[in-house]
mmCIF file of N, CA and C in Angstrom:
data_model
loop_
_atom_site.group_PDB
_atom_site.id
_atom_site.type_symbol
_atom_site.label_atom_id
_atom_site.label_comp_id
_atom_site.label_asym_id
_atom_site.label_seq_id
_atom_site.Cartn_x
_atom_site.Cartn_y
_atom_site.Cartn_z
ATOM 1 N N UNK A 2 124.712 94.557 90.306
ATOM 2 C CA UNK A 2 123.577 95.288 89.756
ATOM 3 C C UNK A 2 122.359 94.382 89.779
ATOM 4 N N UNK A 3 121.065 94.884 90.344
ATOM 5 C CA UNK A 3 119.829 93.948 90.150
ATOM 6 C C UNK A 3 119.326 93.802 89.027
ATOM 7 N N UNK A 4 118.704 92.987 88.576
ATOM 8 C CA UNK A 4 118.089 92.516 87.201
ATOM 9 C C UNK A 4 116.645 91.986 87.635
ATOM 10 N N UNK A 5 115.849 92.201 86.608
ATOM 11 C CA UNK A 5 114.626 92.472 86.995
ATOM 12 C C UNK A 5 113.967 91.103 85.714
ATOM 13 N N UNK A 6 112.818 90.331 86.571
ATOM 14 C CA UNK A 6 112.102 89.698 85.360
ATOM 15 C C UNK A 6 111.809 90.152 84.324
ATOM 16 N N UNK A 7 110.976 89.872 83.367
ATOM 17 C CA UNK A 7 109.812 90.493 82.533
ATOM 18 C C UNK A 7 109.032 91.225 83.148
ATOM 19 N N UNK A 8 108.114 89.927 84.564
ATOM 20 C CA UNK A 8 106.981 90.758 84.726
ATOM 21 C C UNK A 8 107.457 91.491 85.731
ATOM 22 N N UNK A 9 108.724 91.141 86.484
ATOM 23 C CA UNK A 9 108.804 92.631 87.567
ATOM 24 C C UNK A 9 108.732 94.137 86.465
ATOM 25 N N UNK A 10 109.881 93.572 85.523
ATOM 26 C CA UNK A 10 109.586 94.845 84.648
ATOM 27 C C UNK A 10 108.400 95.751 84.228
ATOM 28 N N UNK A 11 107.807 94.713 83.956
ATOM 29 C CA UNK A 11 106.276 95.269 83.246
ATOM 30 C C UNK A 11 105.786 95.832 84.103
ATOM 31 N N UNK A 12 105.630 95.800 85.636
ATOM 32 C CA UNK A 12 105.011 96.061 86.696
ATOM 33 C C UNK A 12 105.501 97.582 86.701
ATOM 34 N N UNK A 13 106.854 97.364 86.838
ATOM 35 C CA UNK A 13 107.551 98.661 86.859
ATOM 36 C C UNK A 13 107.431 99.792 85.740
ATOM 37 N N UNK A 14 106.962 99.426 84.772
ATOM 38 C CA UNK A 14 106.696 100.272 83.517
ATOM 39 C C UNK A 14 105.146 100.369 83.757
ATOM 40 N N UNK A 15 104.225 100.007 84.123
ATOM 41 C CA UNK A 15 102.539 99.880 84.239
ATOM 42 C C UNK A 15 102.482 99.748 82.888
ATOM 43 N N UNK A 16 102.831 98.377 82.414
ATOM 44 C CA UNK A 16 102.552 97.758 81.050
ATOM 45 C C UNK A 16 102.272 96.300 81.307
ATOM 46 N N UNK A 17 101.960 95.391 80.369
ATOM 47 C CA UNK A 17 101.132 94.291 80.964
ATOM 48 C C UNK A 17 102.760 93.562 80.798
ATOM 49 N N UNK A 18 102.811 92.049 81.327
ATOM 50 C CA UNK A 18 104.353 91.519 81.030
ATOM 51 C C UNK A 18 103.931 90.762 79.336
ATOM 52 N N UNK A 19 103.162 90.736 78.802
ATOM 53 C CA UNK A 19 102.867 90.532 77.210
ATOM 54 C C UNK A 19 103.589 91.881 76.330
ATOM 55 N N UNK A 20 103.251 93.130 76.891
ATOM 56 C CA UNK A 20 104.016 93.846 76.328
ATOM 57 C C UNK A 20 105.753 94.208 76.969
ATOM 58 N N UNK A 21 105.842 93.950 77.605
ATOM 59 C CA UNK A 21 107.173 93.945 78.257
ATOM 60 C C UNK A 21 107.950 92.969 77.477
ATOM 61 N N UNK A 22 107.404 91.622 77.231
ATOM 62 C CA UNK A 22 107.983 90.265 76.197
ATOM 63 C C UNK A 22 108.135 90.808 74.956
ATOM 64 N N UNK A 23 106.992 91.297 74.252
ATOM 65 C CA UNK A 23 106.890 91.831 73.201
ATOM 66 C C UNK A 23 108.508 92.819 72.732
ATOM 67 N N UNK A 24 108.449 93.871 73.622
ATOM 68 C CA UNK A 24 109.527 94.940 73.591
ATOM 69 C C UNK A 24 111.011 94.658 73.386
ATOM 70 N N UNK A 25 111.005 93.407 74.592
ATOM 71 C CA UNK A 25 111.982 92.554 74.728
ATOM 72 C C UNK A 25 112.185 91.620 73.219
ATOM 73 N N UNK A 26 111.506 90.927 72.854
ATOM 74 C CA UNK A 26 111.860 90.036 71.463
ATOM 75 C C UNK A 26 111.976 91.370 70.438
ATOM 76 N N UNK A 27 111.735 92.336 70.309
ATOM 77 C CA UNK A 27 111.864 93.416 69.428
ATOM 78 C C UNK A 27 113.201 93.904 69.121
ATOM 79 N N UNK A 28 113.726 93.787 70.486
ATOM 80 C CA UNK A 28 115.200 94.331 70.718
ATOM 81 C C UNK A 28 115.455 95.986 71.083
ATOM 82 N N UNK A 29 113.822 96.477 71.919
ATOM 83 C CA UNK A 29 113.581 97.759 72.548
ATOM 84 C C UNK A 29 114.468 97.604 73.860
ATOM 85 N N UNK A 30 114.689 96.610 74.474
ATOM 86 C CA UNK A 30 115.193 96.531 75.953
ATOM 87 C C UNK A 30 116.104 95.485 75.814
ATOM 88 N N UNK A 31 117.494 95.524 76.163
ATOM 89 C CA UNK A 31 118.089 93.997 76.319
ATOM 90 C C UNK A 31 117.889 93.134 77.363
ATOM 91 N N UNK A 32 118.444 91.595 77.246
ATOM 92 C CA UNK A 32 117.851 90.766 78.450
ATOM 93 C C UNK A 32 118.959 89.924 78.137
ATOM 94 N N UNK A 33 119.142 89.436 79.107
ATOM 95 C CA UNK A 33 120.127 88.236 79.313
ATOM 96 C C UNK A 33 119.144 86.540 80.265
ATOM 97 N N UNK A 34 119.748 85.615 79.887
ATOM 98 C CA UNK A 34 119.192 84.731 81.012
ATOM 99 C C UNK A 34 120.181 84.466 82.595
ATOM 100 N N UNK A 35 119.002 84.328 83.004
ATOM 101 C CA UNK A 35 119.878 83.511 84.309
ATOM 102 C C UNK A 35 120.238 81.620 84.250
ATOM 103 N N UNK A 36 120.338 81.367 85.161
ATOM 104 C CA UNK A 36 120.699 80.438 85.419
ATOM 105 C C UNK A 36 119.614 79.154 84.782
ATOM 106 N N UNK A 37 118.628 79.297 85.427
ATOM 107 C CA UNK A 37 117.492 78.427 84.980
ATOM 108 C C UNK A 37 116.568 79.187 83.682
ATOM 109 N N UNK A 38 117.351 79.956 83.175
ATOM 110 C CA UNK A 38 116.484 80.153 81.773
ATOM 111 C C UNK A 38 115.579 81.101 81.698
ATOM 112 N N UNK A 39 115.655 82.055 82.485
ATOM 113 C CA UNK A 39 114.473 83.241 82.660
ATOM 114 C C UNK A 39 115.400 84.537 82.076
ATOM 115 N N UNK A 40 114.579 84.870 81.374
ATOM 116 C CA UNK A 40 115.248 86.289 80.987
ATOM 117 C C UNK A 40 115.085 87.644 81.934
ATOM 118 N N UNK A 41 115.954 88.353 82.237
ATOM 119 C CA UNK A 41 116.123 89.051 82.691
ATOM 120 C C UNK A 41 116.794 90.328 82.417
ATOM 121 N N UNK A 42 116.755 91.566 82.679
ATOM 122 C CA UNK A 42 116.784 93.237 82.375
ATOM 123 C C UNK A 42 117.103 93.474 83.045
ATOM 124 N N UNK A 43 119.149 93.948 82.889
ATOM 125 C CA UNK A 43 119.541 94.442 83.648
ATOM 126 C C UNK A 43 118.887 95.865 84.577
ATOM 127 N N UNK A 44 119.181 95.973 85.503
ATOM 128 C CA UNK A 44 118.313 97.295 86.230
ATOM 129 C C UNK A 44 118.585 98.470 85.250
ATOM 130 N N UNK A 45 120.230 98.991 85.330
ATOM 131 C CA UNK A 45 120.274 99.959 84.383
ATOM 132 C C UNK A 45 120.172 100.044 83.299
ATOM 133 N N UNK A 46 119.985 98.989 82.345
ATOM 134 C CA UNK A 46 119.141 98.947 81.360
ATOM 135 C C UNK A 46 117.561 99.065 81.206
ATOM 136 N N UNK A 47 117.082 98.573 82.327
ATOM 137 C CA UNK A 47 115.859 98.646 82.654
ATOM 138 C C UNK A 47 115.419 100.569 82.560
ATOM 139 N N UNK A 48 115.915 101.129 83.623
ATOM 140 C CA UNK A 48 116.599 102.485 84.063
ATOM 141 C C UNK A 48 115.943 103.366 82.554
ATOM 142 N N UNK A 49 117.225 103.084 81.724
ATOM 143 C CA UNK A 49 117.105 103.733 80.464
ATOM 144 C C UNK A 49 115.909 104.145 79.803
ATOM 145 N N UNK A 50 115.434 102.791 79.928
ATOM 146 C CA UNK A 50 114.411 102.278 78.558
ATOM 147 C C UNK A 50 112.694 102.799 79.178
ATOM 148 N N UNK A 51 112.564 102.816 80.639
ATOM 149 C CA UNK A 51 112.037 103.231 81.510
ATOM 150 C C UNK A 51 111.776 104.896 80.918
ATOM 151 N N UNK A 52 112.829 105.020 80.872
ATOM 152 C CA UNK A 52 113.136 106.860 80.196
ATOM 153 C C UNK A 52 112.218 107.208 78.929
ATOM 154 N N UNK A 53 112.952 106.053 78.182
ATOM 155 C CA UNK A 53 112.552 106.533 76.961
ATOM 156 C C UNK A 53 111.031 106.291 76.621
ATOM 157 N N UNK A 54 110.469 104.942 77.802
ATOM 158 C CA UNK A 54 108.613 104.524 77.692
ATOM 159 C C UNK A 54 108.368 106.044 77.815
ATOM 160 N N UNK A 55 108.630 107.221 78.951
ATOM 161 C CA UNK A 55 108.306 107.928 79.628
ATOM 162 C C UNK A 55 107.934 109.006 78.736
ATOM 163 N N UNK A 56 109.219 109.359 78.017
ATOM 164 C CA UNK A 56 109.353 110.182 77.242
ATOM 165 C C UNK A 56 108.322 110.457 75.388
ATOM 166 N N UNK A 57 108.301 109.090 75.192
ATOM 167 C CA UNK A 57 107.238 108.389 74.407
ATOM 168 C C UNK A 57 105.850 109.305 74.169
ATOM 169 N N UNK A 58 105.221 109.055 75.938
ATOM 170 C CA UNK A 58 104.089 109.787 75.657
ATOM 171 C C UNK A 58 103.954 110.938 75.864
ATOM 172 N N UNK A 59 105.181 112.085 76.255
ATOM 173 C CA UNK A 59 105.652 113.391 76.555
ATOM 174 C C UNK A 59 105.045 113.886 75.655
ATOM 175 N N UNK A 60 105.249 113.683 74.056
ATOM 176 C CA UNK A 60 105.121 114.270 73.584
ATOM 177 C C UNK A 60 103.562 114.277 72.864
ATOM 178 N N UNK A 61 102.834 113.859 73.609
ATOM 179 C CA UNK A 61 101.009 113.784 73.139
ATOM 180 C C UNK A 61 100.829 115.358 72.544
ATOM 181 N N UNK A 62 99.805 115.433 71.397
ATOM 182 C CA UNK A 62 99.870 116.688 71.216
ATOM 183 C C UNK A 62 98.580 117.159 72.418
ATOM 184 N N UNK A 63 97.838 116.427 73.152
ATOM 185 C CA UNK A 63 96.445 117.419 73.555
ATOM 186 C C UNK A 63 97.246 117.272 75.132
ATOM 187 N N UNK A 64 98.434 116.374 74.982
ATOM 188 C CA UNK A 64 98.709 117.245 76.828
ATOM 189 C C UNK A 64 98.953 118.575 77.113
ATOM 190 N N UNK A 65 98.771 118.696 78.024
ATOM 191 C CA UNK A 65 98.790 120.351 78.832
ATOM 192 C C UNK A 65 100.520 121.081 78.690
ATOM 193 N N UNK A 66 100.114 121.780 78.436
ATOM 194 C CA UNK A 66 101.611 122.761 78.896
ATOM 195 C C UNK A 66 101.601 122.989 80.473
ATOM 196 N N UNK A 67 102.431 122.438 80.889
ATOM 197 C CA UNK A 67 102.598 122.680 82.397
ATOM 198 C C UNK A 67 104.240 121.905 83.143
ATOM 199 N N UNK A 68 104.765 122.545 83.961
ATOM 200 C CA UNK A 68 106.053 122.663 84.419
ATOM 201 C C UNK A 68 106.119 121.538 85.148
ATOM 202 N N UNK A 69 104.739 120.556 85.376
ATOM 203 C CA UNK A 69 104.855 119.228 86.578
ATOM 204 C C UNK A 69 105.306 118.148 85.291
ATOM 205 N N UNK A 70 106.269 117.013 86.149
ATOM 206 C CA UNK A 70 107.216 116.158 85.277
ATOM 207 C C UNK A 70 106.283 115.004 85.706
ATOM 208 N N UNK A 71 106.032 114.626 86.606
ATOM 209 C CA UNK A 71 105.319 113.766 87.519
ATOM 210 C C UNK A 71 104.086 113.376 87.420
ATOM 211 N N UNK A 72 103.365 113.274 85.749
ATOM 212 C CA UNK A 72 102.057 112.509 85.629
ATOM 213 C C UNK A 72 101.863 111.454 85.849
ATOM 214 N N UNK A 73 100.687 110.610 86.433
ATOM 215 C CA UNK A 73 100.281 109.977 86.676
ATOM 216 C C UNK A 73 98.891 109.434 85.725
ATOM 217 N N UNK A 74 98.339 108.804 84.720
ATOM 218 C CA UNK A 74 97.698 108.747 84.297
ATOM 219 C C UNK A 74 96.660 107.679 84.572
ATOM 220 N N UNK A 75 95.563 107.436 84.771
ATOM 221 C CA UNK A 75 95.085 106.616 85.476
ATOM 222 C C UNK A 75 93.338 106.355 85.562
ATOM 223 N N UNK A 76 92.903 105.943 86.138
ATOM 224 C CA UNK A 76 91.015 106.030 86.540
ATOM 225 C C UNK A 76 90.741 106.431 88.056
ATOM 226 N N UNK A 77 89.959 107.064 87.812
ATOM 227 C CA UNK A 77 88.963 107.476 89.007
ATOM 228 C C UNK A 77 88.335 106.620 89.954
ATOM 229 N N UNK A 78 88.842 105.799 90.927
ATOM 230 C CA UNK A 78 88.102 105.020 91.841
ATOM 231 C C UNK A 78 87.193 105.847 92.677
ATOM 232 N N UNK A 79 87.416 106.614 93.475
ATOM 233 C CA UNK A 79 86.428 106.996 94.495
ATOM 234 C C UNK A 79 86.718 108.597 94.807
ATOM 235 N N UNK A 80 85.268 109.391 94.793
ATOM 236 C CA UNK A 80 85.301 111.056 94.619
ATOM 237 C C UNK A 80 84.704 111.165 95.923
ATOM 238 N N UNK A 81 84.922 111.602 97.093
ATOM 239 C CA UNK A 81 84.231 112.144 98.665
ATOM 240 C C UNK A 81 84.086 113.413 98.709
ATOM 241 N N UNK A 82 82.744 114.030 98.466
ATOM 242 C CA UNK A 82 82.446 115.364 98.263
ATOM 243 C C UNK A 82 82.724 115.760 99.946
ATOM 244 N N UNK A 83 82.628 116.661 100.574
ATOM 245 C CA UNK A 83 82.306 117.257 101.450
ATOM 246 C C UNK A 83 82.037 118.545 101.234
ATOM 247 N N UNK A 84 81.358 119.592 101.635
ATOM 248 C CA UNK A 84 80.644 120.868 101.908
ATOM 249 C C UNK A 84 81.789 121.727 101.057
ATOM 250 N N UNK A 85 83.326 121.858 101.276
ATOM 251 C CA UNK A 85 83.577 122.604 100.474
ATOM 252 C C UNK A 85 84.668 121.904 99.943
ATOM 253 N N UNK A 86 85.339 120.797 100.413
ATOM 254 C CA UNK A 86 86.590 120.128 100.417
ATOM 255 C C UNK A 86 85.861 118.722 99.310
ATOM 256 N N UNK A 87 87.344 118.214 98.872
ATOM 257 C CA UNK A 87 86.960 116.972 98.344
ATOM 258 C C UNK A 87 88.103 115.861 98.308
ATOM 259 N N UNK A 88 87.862 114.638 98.255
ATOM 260 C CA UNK A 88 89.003 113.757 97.786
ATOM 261 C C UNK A 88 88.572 112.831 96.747
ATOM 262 N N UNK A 89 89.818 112.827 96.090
ATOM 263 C CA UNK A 89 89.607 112.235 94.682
ATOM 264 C C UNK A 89 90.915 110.883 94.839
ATOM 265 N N UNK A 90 90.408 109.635 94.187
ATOM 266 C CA UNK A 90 91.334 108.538 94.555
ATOM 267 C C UNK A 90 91.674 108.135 93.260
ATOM 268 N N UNK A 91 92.847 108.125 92.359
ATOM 269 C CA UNK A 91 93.195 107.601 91.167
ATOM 270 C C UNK A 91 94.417 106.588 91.156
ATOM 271 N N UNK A 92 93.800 105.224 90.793
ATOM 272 C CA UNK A 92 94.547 104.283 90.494
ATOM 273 C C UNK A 92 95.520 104.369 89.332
ATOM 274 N N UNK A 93 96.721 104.370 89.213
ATOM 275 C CA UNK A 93 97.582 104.777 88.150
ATOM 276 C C UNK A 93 98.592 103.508 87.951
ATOM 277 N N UNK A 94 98.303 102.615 86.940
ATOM 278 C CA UNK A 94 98.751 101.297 87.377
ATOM 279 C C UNK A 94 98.931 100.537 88.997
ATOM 280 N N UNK A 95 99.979 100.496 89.241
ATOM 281 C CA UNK A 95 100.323 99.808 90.671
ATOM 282 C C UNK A 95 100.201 101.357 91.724
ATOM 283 N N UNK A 96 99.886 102.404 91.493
ATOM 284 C CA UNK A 96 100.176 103.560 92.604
ATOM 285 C C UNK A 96 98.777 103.976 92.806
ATOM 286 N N UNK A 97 98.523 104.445 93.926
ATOM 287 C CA UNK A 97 97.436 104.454 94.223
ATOM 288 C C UNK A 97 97.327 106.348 94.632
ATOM 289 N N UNK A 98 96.481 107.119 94.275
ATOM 290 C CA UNK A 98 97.245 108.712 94.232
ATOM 291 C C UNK A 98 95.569 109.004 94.937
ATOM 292 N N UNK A 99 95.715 110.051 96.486
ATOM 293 C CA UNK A 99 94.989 110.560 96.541
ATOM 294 C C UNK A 99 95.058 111.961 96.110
ATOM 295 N N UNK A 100 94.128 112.616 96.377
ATOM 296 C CA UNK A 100 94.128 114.131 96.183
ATOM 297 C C UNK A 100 93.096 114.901 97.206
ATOM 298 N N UNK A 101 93.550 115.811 98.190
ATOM 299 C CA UNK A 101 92.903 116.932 98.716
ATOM 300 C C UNK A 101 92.783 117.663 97.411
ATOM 301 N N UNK A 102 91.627 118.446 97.432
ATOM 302 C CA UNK A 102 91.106 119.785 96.556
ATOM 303 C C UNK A 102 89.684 119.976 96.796
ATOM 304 N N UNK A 103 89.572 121.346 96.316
ATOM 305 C CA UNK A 103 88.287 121.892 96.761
ATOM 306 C C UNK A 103 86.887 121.089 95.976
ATOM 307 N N UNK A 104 85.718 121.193 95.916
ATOM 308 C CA UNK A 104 84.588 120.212 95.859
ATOM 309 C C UNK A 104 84.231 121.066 94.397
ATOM 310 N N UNK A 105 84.646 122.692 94.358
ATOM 311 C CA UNK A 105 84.166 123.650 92.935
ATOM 312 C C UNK A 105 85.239 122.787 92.078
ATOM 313 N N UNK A 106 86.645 122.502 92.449
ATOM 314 C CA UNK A 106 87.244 121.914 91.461
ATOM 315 C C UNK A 106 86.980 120.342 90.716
ATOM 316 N N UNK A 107 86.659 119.559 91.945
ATOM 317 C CA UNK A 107 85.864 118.355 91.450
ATOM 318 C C UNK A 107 84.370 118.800 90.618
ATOM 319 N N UNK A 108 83.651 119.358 90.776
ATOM 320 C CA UNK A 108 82.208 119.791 89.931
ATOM 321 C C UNK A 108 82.954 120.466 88.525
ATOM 322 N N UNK A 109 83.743 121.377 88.256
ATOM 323 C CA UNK A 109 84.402 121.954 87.522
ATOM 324 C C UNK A 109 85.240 120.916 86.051
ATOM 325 N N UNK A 110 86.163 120.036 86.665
ATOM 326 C CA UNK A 110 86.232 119.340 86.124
ATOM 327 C C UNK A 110 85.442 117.882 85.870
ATOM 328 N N UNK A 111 84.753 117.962 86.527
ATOM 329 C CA UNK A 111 83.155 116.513 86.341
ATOM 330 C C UNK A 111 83.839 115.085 86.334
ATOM 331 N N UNK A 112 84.723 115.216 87.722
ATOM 332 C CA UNK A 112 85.147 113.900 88.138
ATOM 333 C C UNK A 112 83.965 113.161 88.257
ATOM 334 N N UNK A 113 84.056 111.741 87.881
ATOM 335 C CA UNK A 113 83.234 110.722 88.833
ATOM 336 C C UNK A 113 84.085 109.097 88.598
ATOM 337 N N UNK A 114 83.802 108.493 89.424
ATOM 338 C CA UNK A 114 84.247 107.116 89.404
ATOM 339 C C UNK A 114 84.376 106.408 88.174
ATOM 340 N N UNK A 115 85.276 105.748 87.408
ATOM 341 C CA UNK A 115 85.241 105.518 86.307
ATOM 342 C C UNK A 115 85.794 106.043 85.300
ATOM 343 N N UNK A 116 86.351 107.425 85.566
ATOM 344 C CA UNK A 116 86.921 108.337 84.030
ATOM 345 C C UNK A 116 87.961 108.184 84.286
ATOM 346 N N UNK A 117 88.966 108.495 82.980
ATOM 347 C CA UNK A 117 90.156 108.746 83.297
ATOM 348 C C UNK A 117 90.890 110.353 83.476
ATOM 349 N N UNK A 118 91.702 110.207 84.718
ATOM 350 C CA UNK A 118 92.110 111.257 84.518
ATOM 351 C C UNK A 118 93.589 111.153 84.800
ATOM 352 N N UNK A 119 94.405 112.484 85.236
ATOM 353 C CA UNK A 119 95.718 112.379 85.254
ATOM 354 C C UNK A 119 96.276 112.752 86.801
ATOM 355 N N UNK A 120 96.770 112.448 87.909
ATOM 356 C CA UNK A 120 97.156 113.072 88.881
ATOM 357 C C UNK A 120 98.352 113.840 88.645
ATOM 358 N N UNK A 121 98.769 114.539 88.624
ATOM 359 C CA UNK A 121 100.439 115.198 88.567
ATOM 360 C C UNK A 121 100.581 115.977 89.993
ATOM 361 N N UNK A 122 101.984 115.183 90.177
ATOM 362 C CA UNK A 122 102.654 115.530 91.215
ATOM 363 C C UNK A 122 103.521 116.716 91.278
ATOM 364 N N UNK A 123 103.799 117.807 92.255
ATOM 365 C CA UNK A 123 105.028 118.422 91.841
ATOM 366 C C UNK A 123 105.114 118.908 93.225
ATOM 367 N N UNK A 124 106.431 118.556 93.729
ATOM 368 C CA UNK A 124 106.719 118.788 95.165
ATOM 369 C C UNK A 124 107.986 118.870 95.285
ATOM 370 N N UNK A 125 108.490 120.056 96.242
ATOM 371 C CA UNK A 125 110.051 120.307 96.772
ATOM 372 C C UNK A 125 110.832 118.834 97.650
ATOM 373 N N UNK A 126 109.704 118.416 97.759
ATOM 374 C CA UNK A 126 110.258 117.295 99.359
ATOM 375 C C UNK A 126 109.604 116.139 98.319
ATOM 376 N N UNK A 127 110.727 115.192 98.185
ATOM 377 C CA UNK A 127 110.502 113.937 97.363
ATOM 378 C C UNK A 127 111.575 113.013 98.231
ATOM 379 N N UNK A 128 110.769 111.807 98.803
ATOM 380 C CA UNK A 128 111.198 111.010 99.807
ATOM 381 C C UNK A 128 111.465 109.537 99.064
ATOM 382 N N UNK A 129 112.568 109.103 99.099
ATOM 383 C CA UNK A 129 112.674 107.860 98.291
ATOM 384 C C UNK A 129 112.990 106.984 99.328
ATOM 385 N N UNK A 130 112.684 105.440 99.094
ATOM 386 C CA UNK A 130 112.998 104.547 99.840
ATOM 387 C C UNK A 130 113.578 103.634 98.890
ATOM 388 N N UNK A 131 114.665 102.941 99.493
ATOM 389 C CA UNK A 131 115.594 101.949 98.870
ATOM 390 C C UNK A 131 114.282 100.012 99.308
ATOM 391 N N UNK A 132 114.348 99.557 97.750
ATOM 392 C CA UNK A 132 113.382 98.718 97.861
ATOM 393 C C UNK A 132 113.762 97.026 97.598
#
């Protein structure tokens, strides 16, 4: 089974590795050391706890009612109007999310560089790669 640093962890949660340590001395996530003294999170422990960060902010009361599992929460890097089309670029910790949509929906919701917003994904065809 792989075991993951702190900060791979943290990376993997889009939390800083201060709060990943934090969680860890709390006794939110277990860790074991390796060899030379680094603590480490088992994967499927990692897995779990991953769940439960997730689940955490599920329950916001001003999120949306909506059937997509797959938020992305994040800032607005770069909005490309065109005539009727648009693309919108949101950095969401380490993932980088574009978006096709129309230019009434960018004016509508009053994207611009700098805000935060949320990308949500929801797609039949979900392609995983072993990493």
């Amino acid at each position: 089974m792989q075991s993951y640093t702190i900060g791979q962890a943290a990376r993997l949660l889009g939390v800083s590795p201060d709060t990943a340590r934090r969680w860890a001395d709390a006794g939110k996530v277990a860790t074991h050391r390796d060899d030379s003294g680094r603590r480490l999170i088992d994967g499927r422990d990692l897995a779990a706890f991953s769940i439960e960060v997730g689940q955490a902010g599920a329950g916001e009361e001003d999120a949306p009612y909506t059937s997509v599992r797959n938020a992305f929460p994040g800032i607005v890097t770069a909005v490309t109007l065109g005539d009727v089309a648009a693309q919108v670029e949101i950095q969401a910790g380490p993932h980088r999310l574009v978006s096709l949509l129309t230019r009434e929906a960018v004016e509508e919701l009053g994207l611009e560089v700098g805000m935060q917003a949320t990308a949500r994904v929801k797609s039949t065809n979900v392609h995983i790669d072993r990493t």
